[in-house]
Amino acid sequence: MIDNLLNILKKGNNNLFYKIDEEMITYKECYERVLKLSNNLKKQGSSPIIIYGDKSVDTVISILSCIVAHRCYIPLYTCTPLYRIEDIINETGVTLILSDNEIIINNTECLSIEELNTRYDNINKYYENNNKYAYTIFTSGSTGKSKGVPISYKNLNNFINWITNLEEFKDCSNINVLSQASFSFDLSVMDLYFSIYKNNSIIGISSDDKSNLSKVYSAIKDNEINFLIMTPTFIKMLLIDNDFNEENYSSIKYMFFCGELLEVSTVKKIKERFKNIKIINAYGPTEATCCVSLLQIEDSMLSKEYLPVGKINTSAVDILIKDNEIVLKGDSVFDGYLDINSDNCYIENNKNTYKTGDIGIIEDNYLYCKGRLDNQIKYMGYRIELGDIENNLLKIDGIKEAVVICKYKDNNIVKLIKGYVTINKNIDTNYIKKELSKLIPSYMVPKTIEIIDSIPINNNGKYDRKSLSDL
Ligand code: AMP
C-alpha cells in the first residue's frame, strides 16, 4: 500500500489535498513536489531525518518525501527543547533536519526544502538504502529520556489496510477532514494516511490557532468539514460555545476520537447538539501504529460507566487480556524501542505480543480500557510519564529529591500535575520551572511545584505518592 503512495497522490489530480491557514496544495502539486524532494533525499544520505516544525504544507511534503525515499522521518514539534533534540540526534544518527525554522545543532545540517532541492538537483549520486522504518515517534520515557518508537513500513501498511477497509468508513471518501494533532503525535498518522488513501482533503489547524477557538470554528465552517479527528480534550474545548451545534455546523458527519478516555458525559453533550452524526471511539498506543480498534458509539452504550473502545472481531491486531492488561499481537505492533535498554514490553520476549500497560476487559466482544497499571498519564491529550518529569527535576542543580503526582477528576481524567521537591541549595520554584522547561516540553512542566522539607515515606519504604495526592 504505502509503496504506491506516489501513484495515489498522482491519481488525486486537482482535488484539494492539504490546506492550512492561507496555504493550500492539490494532490497533483503534492505529487510533483514529493517526487522531486524524495529524489533529492535519496542523494543526501540514508540516515533518519528530523522534520522539525509546526504543521504546514512543507511539513507534509517533507513527511511524504521521506516515506517515498525510505528515509525514516522523526517529526518533532517546536515545543521540543534543544536538549531533547540533541539526545535524539545522538540516539538515531540523524544527519539532516528538514525545517523552515532556524535551528542550530552541532554537526547536523538544517535545511528547508528549497535549500535541499537547490543543493542536490544537479547531483547524480544516490545512496544505497533499505531502511525498514517509516517513522519514529518520540514519546515521554519514565527514565527522563524520550523514548523512540520506530514504526516499520509493515506496521504502517497494516494500519492503512485496516483503517481504509472498515465498514464504518465506507462512505468516507472525497470528504473534508479536520486535523488538529501535531505531527509529533501519532493521531496525525490517522489524519494523513486515512485521508490520502480515501482521497480526502485535509484541513490542518496550526498550534497557534488551536488556542484561538474562533479560528477553529471558522476553519470547520468555512471548509465544510465532514470528519473531525481529535482527542476528547479538543472536543471539550469546542463544546464550550453553545453555538457549536448541528444547525450551525451541518457539514459535520463524523467525530473520530482517540488517544485518551472518551467520557460518557462528553458523548451525551455531543449527542444533545448533534443528533445525526456518527461518533467513533478508537483505541491504541503509538507502539501499535496509531490505533488498533474502534467502534461507533450507540445510545445503548451510554448507560455504562465506561464506553467501549473497540470490537474485538474487527480490530487491526489480536487483542488479549492477560492479568487485567491489554495485550496486542499482530502486524501493527512495533519491533521494540530504539533504546534497547528500555523495559521489555513483550510477553515471553515475543516481538509480536506487546503489553500496553492499559487495564482492560473484554465483554460481549467489546474492549474496554479502564486506566493504567503504571505511572503513565494522559494530560490534555498528551502522553506523559511522571518519572520523566521527576528524573528531569533531579537534573536541576539544587534539587535533592523529586516526586510528581497528579490529581484526578472522576473516571481517571487527570485534573492537574503537581511536583514536590526537596532542595539542598537556595533555589525557588520560578527558577525550577525555568530550568525544567529547558529539559522537557512545556506541556510537561507542572503548573505547581512545591518545595517541602521532606518527602513522606510509606510502610514499604517508598515515596508515599498517595499521601501527597491527598494533600
Ligand atoms: P499514545 O501512544 O500517545 O497514542 O497513547 C496511548 C495510550 O492512550 C493508550 O495506551 C491508552 O492508555 C490511552 N488511550 C488511547 N486511546 C484511548 C481510548 N479510546 N480510551 C482510553 N484510553 C485511550
XYZ file of C-alpha atoms and ligand atoms in Angstrom:
494
model
C 0.000 0.000 0.000
C 2.486 2.573 1.169
C 4.772 1.637 -1.743
C 2.233 3.076 -4.184
C 1.983 6.400 -2.303
C 3.249 8.424 -5.276
C 0.637 6.864 -7.570
C -2.125 7.544 -5.114
C -1.083 11.200 -4.870
C -0.931 11.436 -8.680
C -4.393 9.954 -9.067
C -5.863 12.615 -6.752
C -5.368 15.121 -9.594
C -6.634 18.601 -8.892
C -8.549 17.740 -5.727
C -7.522 19.771 -2.716
C -5.046 17.726 -0.684
C -3.932 19.934 2.213
C -4.892 23.355 3.441
C -3.625 25.248 6.445
C -4.178 28.967 7.055
C -3.718 30.593 3.651
C -1.536 27.803 2.245
C -3.024 25.030 0.139
C -1.917 22.345 -2.256
C -3.686 19.926 -4.624
C -2.905 16.212 -4.862
C -1.163 16.803 -8.181
C 1.022 19.600 -6.820
C 1.837 17.449 -3.834
C 2.791 14.556 -6.145
C 5.182 16.790 -8.094
C 6.828 18.244 -5.005
C 7.175 14.835 -3.291
C 8.639 13.306 -6.463
C 11.337 15.973 -6.568
C 12.164 16.108 -2.870
C 12.214 12.327 -2.384
C 14.624 12.010 -5.282
C 16.953 14.570 -3.707
C 16.659 12.958 -0.273
C 17.987 9.728 -1.780
C 21.105 11.682 -2.785
C 21.572 13.395 0.566
C 22.115 10.221 2.609
C 20.342 7.290 4.215
C 20.032 8.284 7.882
C 16.705 9.121 9.558
C 15.598 12.743 9.133
C 14.164 15.050 11.763
C 11.222 17.074 10.484
C 11.040 19.995 12.849
C 8.226 22.493 12.969
C 4.549 23.177 13.277
C 2.043 21.937 10.717
C 2.475 23.418 7.247
C 2.352 22.366 3.604
C 6.150 21.989 3.675
C 5.979 19.702 6.718
C 3.536 17.411 4.907
C 5.681 17.394 1.756
C 8.731 16.541 3.884
C 6.960 13.654 5.615
C 5.656 12.099 2.424
C 9.018 12.548 0.656
C 10.777 10.697 3.479
C 8.285 7.856 3.110
C 8.946 7.611 -0.635
C 12.732 7.931 -0.229
C 12.796 5.337 2.577
C 14.334 7.913 4.940
C 12.705 7.244 8.312
C 11.177 10.533 9.492
C 11.192 11.799 13.069
C 8.549 14.503 13.483
C 9.383 16.999 16.216
C 7.077 19.738 17.288
C 8.513 23.176 18.069
C 7.977 22.749 21.822
C 10.717 20.059 21.918
C 13.668 21.557 23.850
C 17.070 21.648 22.118
C 18.447 19.371 24.828
C 16.000 16.620 23.801
C 16.668 17.143 20.108
C 20.404 16.671 20.702
C 19.686 13.455 22.609
C 17.520 12.213 19.744
C 20.221 13.014 17.184
C 22.799 11.093 19.220
C 20.496 8.103 19.534
C 19.349 7.928 15.916
C 22.330 9.094 13.863
C 20.263 11.780 12.143
C 22.346 13.840 9.671
C 19.646 16.180 8.415
C 16.933 18.351 9.890
C 14.305 19.488 7.412
C 12.769 22.685 8.659
C 11.812 26.235 7.820
C 12.823 27.264 11.330
C 16.427 28.237 12.012
C 17.692 25.597 14.384
C 21.366 25.331 15.208
C 22.689 21.986 16.359
C 26.322 20.901 16.173
C 27.215 18.611 13.244
C 23.666 18.389 11.896
C 22.589 20.221 8.813
C 19.298 22.061 8.947
C 17.807 22.838 5.532
C 14.498 23.992 4.133
C 13.004 22.022 1.228
C 14.101 24.717 -1.184
C 17.684 24.712 0.096
C 17.881 20.933 -0.122
C 16.493 20.852 -3.657
C 18.880 23.579 -4.830
C 21.836 21.731 -3.387
C 21.047 18.255 -4.755
C 19.130 18.836 -8.025
C 22.250 18.526 -10.164
C 23.922 15.690 -8.292
C 23.574 12.144 -9.623
C 24.989 10.040 -6.820
C 22.417 8.000 -4.867
C 22.834 6.281 -1.526
C 22.046 2.603 -1.040
C 19.019 2.450 1.253
C 16.902 -0.422 2.525
C 15.652 1.092 5.733
C 12.674 -0.797 7.161
C 11.272 2.024 9.300
C 8.761 4.553 8.020
C 8.867 6.896 11.010
C 9.936 7.124 14.637
C 7.816 8.984 17.148
C 9.481 10.065 20.388
C 7.254 9.832 23.420
C 7.770 10.516 27.117
C 10.039 7.933 28.812
C 9.994 7.105 32.527
C 13.804 7.323 32.799
C 13.836 11.023 31.886
C 14.848 10.440 28.268
C 12.271 10.496 25.485
C 11.571 7.043 24.098
C 11.847 6.356 20.355
C 9.083 4.187 18.897
C 10.115 3.091 15.390
C 7.217 2.097 13.130
C 8.068 -0.065 10.127
C 6.579 0.009 6.650
C 4.954 -3.327 7.532
C 3.290 -1.751 10.601
C 2.096 1.275 8.628
C 0.794 -0.896 5.786
C -1.212 -2.974 8.206
C -2.739 0.154 9.724
C -3.644 1.727 6.375
C -5.070 -1.516 5.049
C -7.222 -1.940 8.141
C -8.487 1.622 8.558
C -9.372 2.156 4.899
C -11.356 -1.072 4.600
C -13.512 -0.703 7.694
C -17.267 -0.874 7.214
C -17.623 2.182 9.495
C -15.828 4.358 6.909
C -17.249 3.032 3.674
C -18.845 6.436 2.921
C -15.787 8.449 3.873
C -14.135 9.161 0.517
C -13.839 12.610 -1.081
C -14.711 14.392 2.133
C -13.116 17.204 4.168
C -11.160 16.130 7.233
C -10.102 18.366 10.127
C -6.649 17.603 11.502
C -5.733 19.087 14.876
C -2.907 16.873 16.188
C 0.698 17.945 15.734
C 2.780 15.621 13.554
C 4.807 14.520 16.555
C 1.725 12.721 17.938
C 0.548 9.604 16.232
C -3.061 10.735 15.903
C -1.707 12.641 12.899
C -0.945 9.263 11.265
C -4.708 8.801 11.094
C -5.242 12.296 9.642
C -2.654 11.871 6.954
C -2.808 8.304 5.685
C -6.537 7.733 6.158
C -7.178 10.903 4.154
C -4.706 10.155 1.369
C -5.945 6.617 0.829
C -9.573 7.795 0.830
C -8.787 10.751 -1.465
C -9.921 13.258 1.149
C -8.934 16.875 1.706
C -7.143 17.664 4.956
C -7.684 20.979 6.710
C -4.940 21.482 9.291
C -5.163 23.639 12.395
C -1.832 25.118 13.465
C -0.813 25.045 17.129
C -1.305 28.784 17.489
C -4.800 28.573 16.033
C -5.720 25.661 18.312
C -5.720 28.005 21.282
C -7.765 30.566 19.371
C -11.123 28.831 19.270
C -12.757 31.343 16.939
C -10.248 30.295 14.263
C -11.083 26.629 14.791
C -14.824 27.270 14.473
C -14.216 29.266 11.278
C -11.988 26.539 9.854
C -14.757 23.985 10.409
C -17.482 26.174 8.943
C -15.597 27.775 6.045
C -14.117 24.496 4.872
C -17.327 22.499 5.325
C -15.597 19.900 7.456
C -17.258 16.471 7.383
C -14.914 14.424 9.553
C -13.164 15.647 12.722
C -10.180 13.680 14.043
C -9.359 14.752 17.590
C -8.735 13.957 21.217
C -11.620 14.150 23.710
C -9.804 17.153 25.250
C -10.244 19.024 21.982
C -13.995 18.437 21.642
C -14.491 19.573 25.240
C -12.969 22.912 24.197
C -15.213 23.140 21.142
C -18.316 22.368 23.213
C -17.716 25.457 25.376
C -19.630 27.528 22.811
C -23.314 26.568 22.734
C -23.477 27.644 19.102
C -21.294 24.689 18.219
C -24.241 22.565 17.126
C -25.750 20.750 14.161
C -27.731 23.726 12.973
C -24.641 25.915 12.600
C -22.225 23.191 11.534
C -24.362 20.992 9.329
C -21.426 19.648 7.275
C -20.128 17.552 10.219
C -20.990 13.878 9.786
C -18.300 12.104 11.828
C -16.359 12.756 15.009
C -13.417 10.409 15.484
C -11.801 10.233 18.934
C -8.602 8.532 20.001
C -5.734 8.947 22.439
C -7.469 9.219 25.786
C -10.602 8.289 27.682
C -13.804 9.464 25.989
C -16.257 10.135 28.798
C -19.920 9.155 28.652
C -20.834 12.699 29.738
C -18.925 14.169 26.776
C -20.750 11.922 24.314
C -24.105 12.822 25.864
C -23.301 16.507 25.384
C -22.289 15.951 21.769
C -25.453 13.970 21.094
C -27.651 16.721 22.511
C -26.177 19.142 19.957
C -25.513 16.840 17.012
C -28.329 14.311 16.669
C -27.332 12.817 13.328
C -23.594 12.386 13.415
C -21.531 9.229 13.902
C -19.255 9.201 16.951
C -16.275 6.858 16.738
C -14.176 5.867 19.729
C -10.780 4.427 18.755
C -8.033 2.943 20.903
C -4.357 2.198 20.517
C -0.830 3.161 21.569
C 1.896 4.685 19.349
C 3.681 1.302 19.690
C 0.927 -0.396 17.663
C 0.625 2.274 14.935
C -1.934 4.889 15.869
C -4.982 2.794 16.699
C -5.909 -0.865 16.636
C -9.612 -0.924 17.457
C -12.626 1.310 17.100
C -16.390 1.342 17.068
C -19.336 3.627 16.611
C -20.868 4.717 19.912
C -24.564 3.803 20.110
C -27.126 5.311 22.514
C -27.452 1.940 24.276
C -23.794 2.222 25.403
C -24.366 5.423 27.337
C -25.845 3.761 30.413
C -22.493 2.263 31.478
C -19.656 3.907 33.412
C -17.132 3.377 30.587
C -17.564 3.405 26.821
C -16.136 0.542 24.782
C -13.020 1.358 22.739
C -13.425 -1.242 20.043
C -14.836 -4.510 18.798
C -12.538 -7.488 19.080
C -13.620 -9.111 15.824
C -12.829 -6.059 13.665
C -9.544 -4.933 15.239
C -6.257 -4.379 13.376
C -4.455 -6.916 15.586
C -5.398 -9.697 18.002
C -6.427 -8.259 21.355
C -5.988 -10.348 24.502
C -6.319 -9.625 28.200
C -3.559 -11.063 30.408
C -3.657 -10.354 34.145
C -6.059 -7.436 33.506
C -3.691 -5.905 30.942
C -4.466 -5.285 27.270
C -2.016 -7.225 25.104
C -1.753 -6.661 21.342
C -0.476 -9.188 18.834
C -0.077 -8.694 15.099
C 1.447 -6.764 12.214
C 0.724 -3.279 13.582
C 2.903 -3.956 16.651
C 6.366 -2.355 16.569
C 9.645 -4.294 16.960
C 10.825 -2.611 20.153
C 12.050 0.747 21.434
C 15.062 2.351 19.825
C 16.879 2.246 23.132
C 17.476 -1.451 23.690
C 17.854 -0.789 27.413
C 14.167 0.205 27.662
C 11.936 -2.112 29.649
C 10.883 -5.296 27.904
C 7.332 -4.650 26.794
C 6.717 -8.055 25.242
C 5.280 -11.261 26.553
C 7.896 -14.015 26.636
C 10.223 -11.791 24.593
C 7.983 -12.371 21.583
C 8.201 -9.213 19.494
C 4.649 -9.619 18.332
C 2.883 -9.518 21.660
C 3.027 -6.067 23.165
C 1.962 -5.395 26.755
C 0.262 -2.000 26.643
C 0.209 -1.240 30.371
C -3.503 -0.447 29.941
C -6.045 -2.055 32.245
C -8.667 -3.718 30.086
C -11.585 -6.076 29.930
C -13.450 -7.710 27.082
C -17.209 -8.071 27.442
C -19.584 -9.300 24.723
C -16.884 -8.817 22.087
C -16.315 -5.190 23.171
C -12.992 -3.939 24.522
C -12.931 -1.520 27.474
C -9.875 0.429 28.643
C -10.019 1.419 32.316
C -6.789 3.212 33.100
C -3.132 2.331 33.547
C -1.086 -0.162 35.515
C 1.848 2.269 35.758
C 2.633 5.991 36.112
C 1.897 6.927 32.513
C -0.878 9.502 32.236
C -2.774 11.461 29.628
C -2.989 15.161 30.375
C -4.859 17.433 27.959
C -4.353 14.727 25.316
C -0.584 14.446 25.899
C 1.091 11.188 26.918
C 3.357 11.784 29.904
C 5.395 9.512 32.185
C 5.514 11.059 35.665
C 9.023 9.540 36.001
C 10.107 11.636 33.017
C 9.296 14.832 34.914
C 10.821 13.520 38.164
C 14.101 12.463 36.568
C 14.443 15.795 34.806
C 13.729 17.695 38.027
C 16.616 15.756 39.569
C 18.967 17.059 36.862
C 18.497 20.612 38.192
C 21.291 21.819 40.430
C 19.908 22.306 43.952
C 17.159 19.663 43.831
C 17.702 16.734 46.176
C 14.518 14.684 45.764
C 11.505 14.975 43.460
C 8.084 13.343 43.317
C 5.439 14.195 40.745
C 1.817 13.260 41.324
C -1.427 14.039 39.605
C -4.885 14.771 40.842
C -7.813 13.122 39.124
C -11.381 14.100 38.361
C -13.897 11.243 38.214
C -13.145 8.457 35.797
C -9.331 8.669 35.725
C -9.246 12.056 33.971
C -6.169 13.981 35.125
C -7.063 17.393 36.527
C -3.550 18.638 37.322
C 0.062 17.571 37.674
C 1.958 18.725 40.731
C 5.624 18.412 41.668
C 7.078 18.155 45.196
C 10.808 18.674 45.695
C 13.325 18.941 48.480
C 16.354 21.164 47.922
C 19.951 21.469 49.099
C 20.592 24.963 47.743
C 18.654 28.200 47.911
C 16.508 27.985 44.758
C 12.865 28.974 44.194
C 10.042 27.466 42.152
C 10.295 30.025 39.327
C 13.911 29.050 38.827
C 12.994 25.341 38.934
C 10.263 25.785 36.305
C 12.567 27.805 34.050
C 15.293 25.151 34.238
C 12.805 22.326 33.779
C 11.400 23.864 30.603
C 14.896 23.624 29.062
C 14.750 19.861 29.584
C 11.180 18.785 28.806
C 8.373 20.075 26.553
C 6.325 22.908 28.045
C 3.150 20.801 28.352
C 5.003 18.503 30.781
C 6.132 21.231 33.180
C 3.830 21.078 36.266
C 1.879 24.293 36.852
C 2.593 23.935 40.576
C 5.871 22.843 42.108
C 6.115 22.935 45.876
C 9.334 22.928 47.891
C 8.871 20.809 51.036
C 11.138 19.838 53.946
C 10.941 16.096 53.370
C 9.036 13.677 51.189
C 6.770 11.304 53.139
C 7.695 7.609 53.040
C 5.132 4.761 53.187
C 5.313 1.424 55.023
C 7.250 -0.148 52.118
C 9.963 2.464 52.409
C 8.916 4.135 49.142
C 7.812 7.709 48.469
C 4.231 7.995 49.684
C 2.609 9.290 46.493
C -0.847 8.596 47.861
C -0.490 10.935 50.826
C 0.907 13.658 48.524
C -2.026 13.190 46.116
C -4.450 13.564 49.008
C -2.916 16.879 50.151
P -0.396 7.351 22.571
O 0.750 6.436 22.416
O 0.006 8.764 22.810
O -1.365 7.230 21.444
O -1.158 6.917 23.885
C -1.641 5.617 24.012
C -2.390 5.470 25.289
O -3.518 6.355 25.321
C -3.004 4.101 25.437
O -2.060 3.144 25.891
C -4.119 4.373 26.426
O -3.607 4.451 27.737
C -4.597 5.750 26.008
N -5.765 5.652 25.092
C -5.723 5.662 23.745
N -6.977 5.591 23.246
C -7.817 5.516 24.291
C -9.251 5.416 24.439
N -10.081 5.413 23.407
N -9.757 5.328 25.693
C -8.934 5.337 26.780
N -7.590 5.458 26.712
C -7.039 5.544 25.480
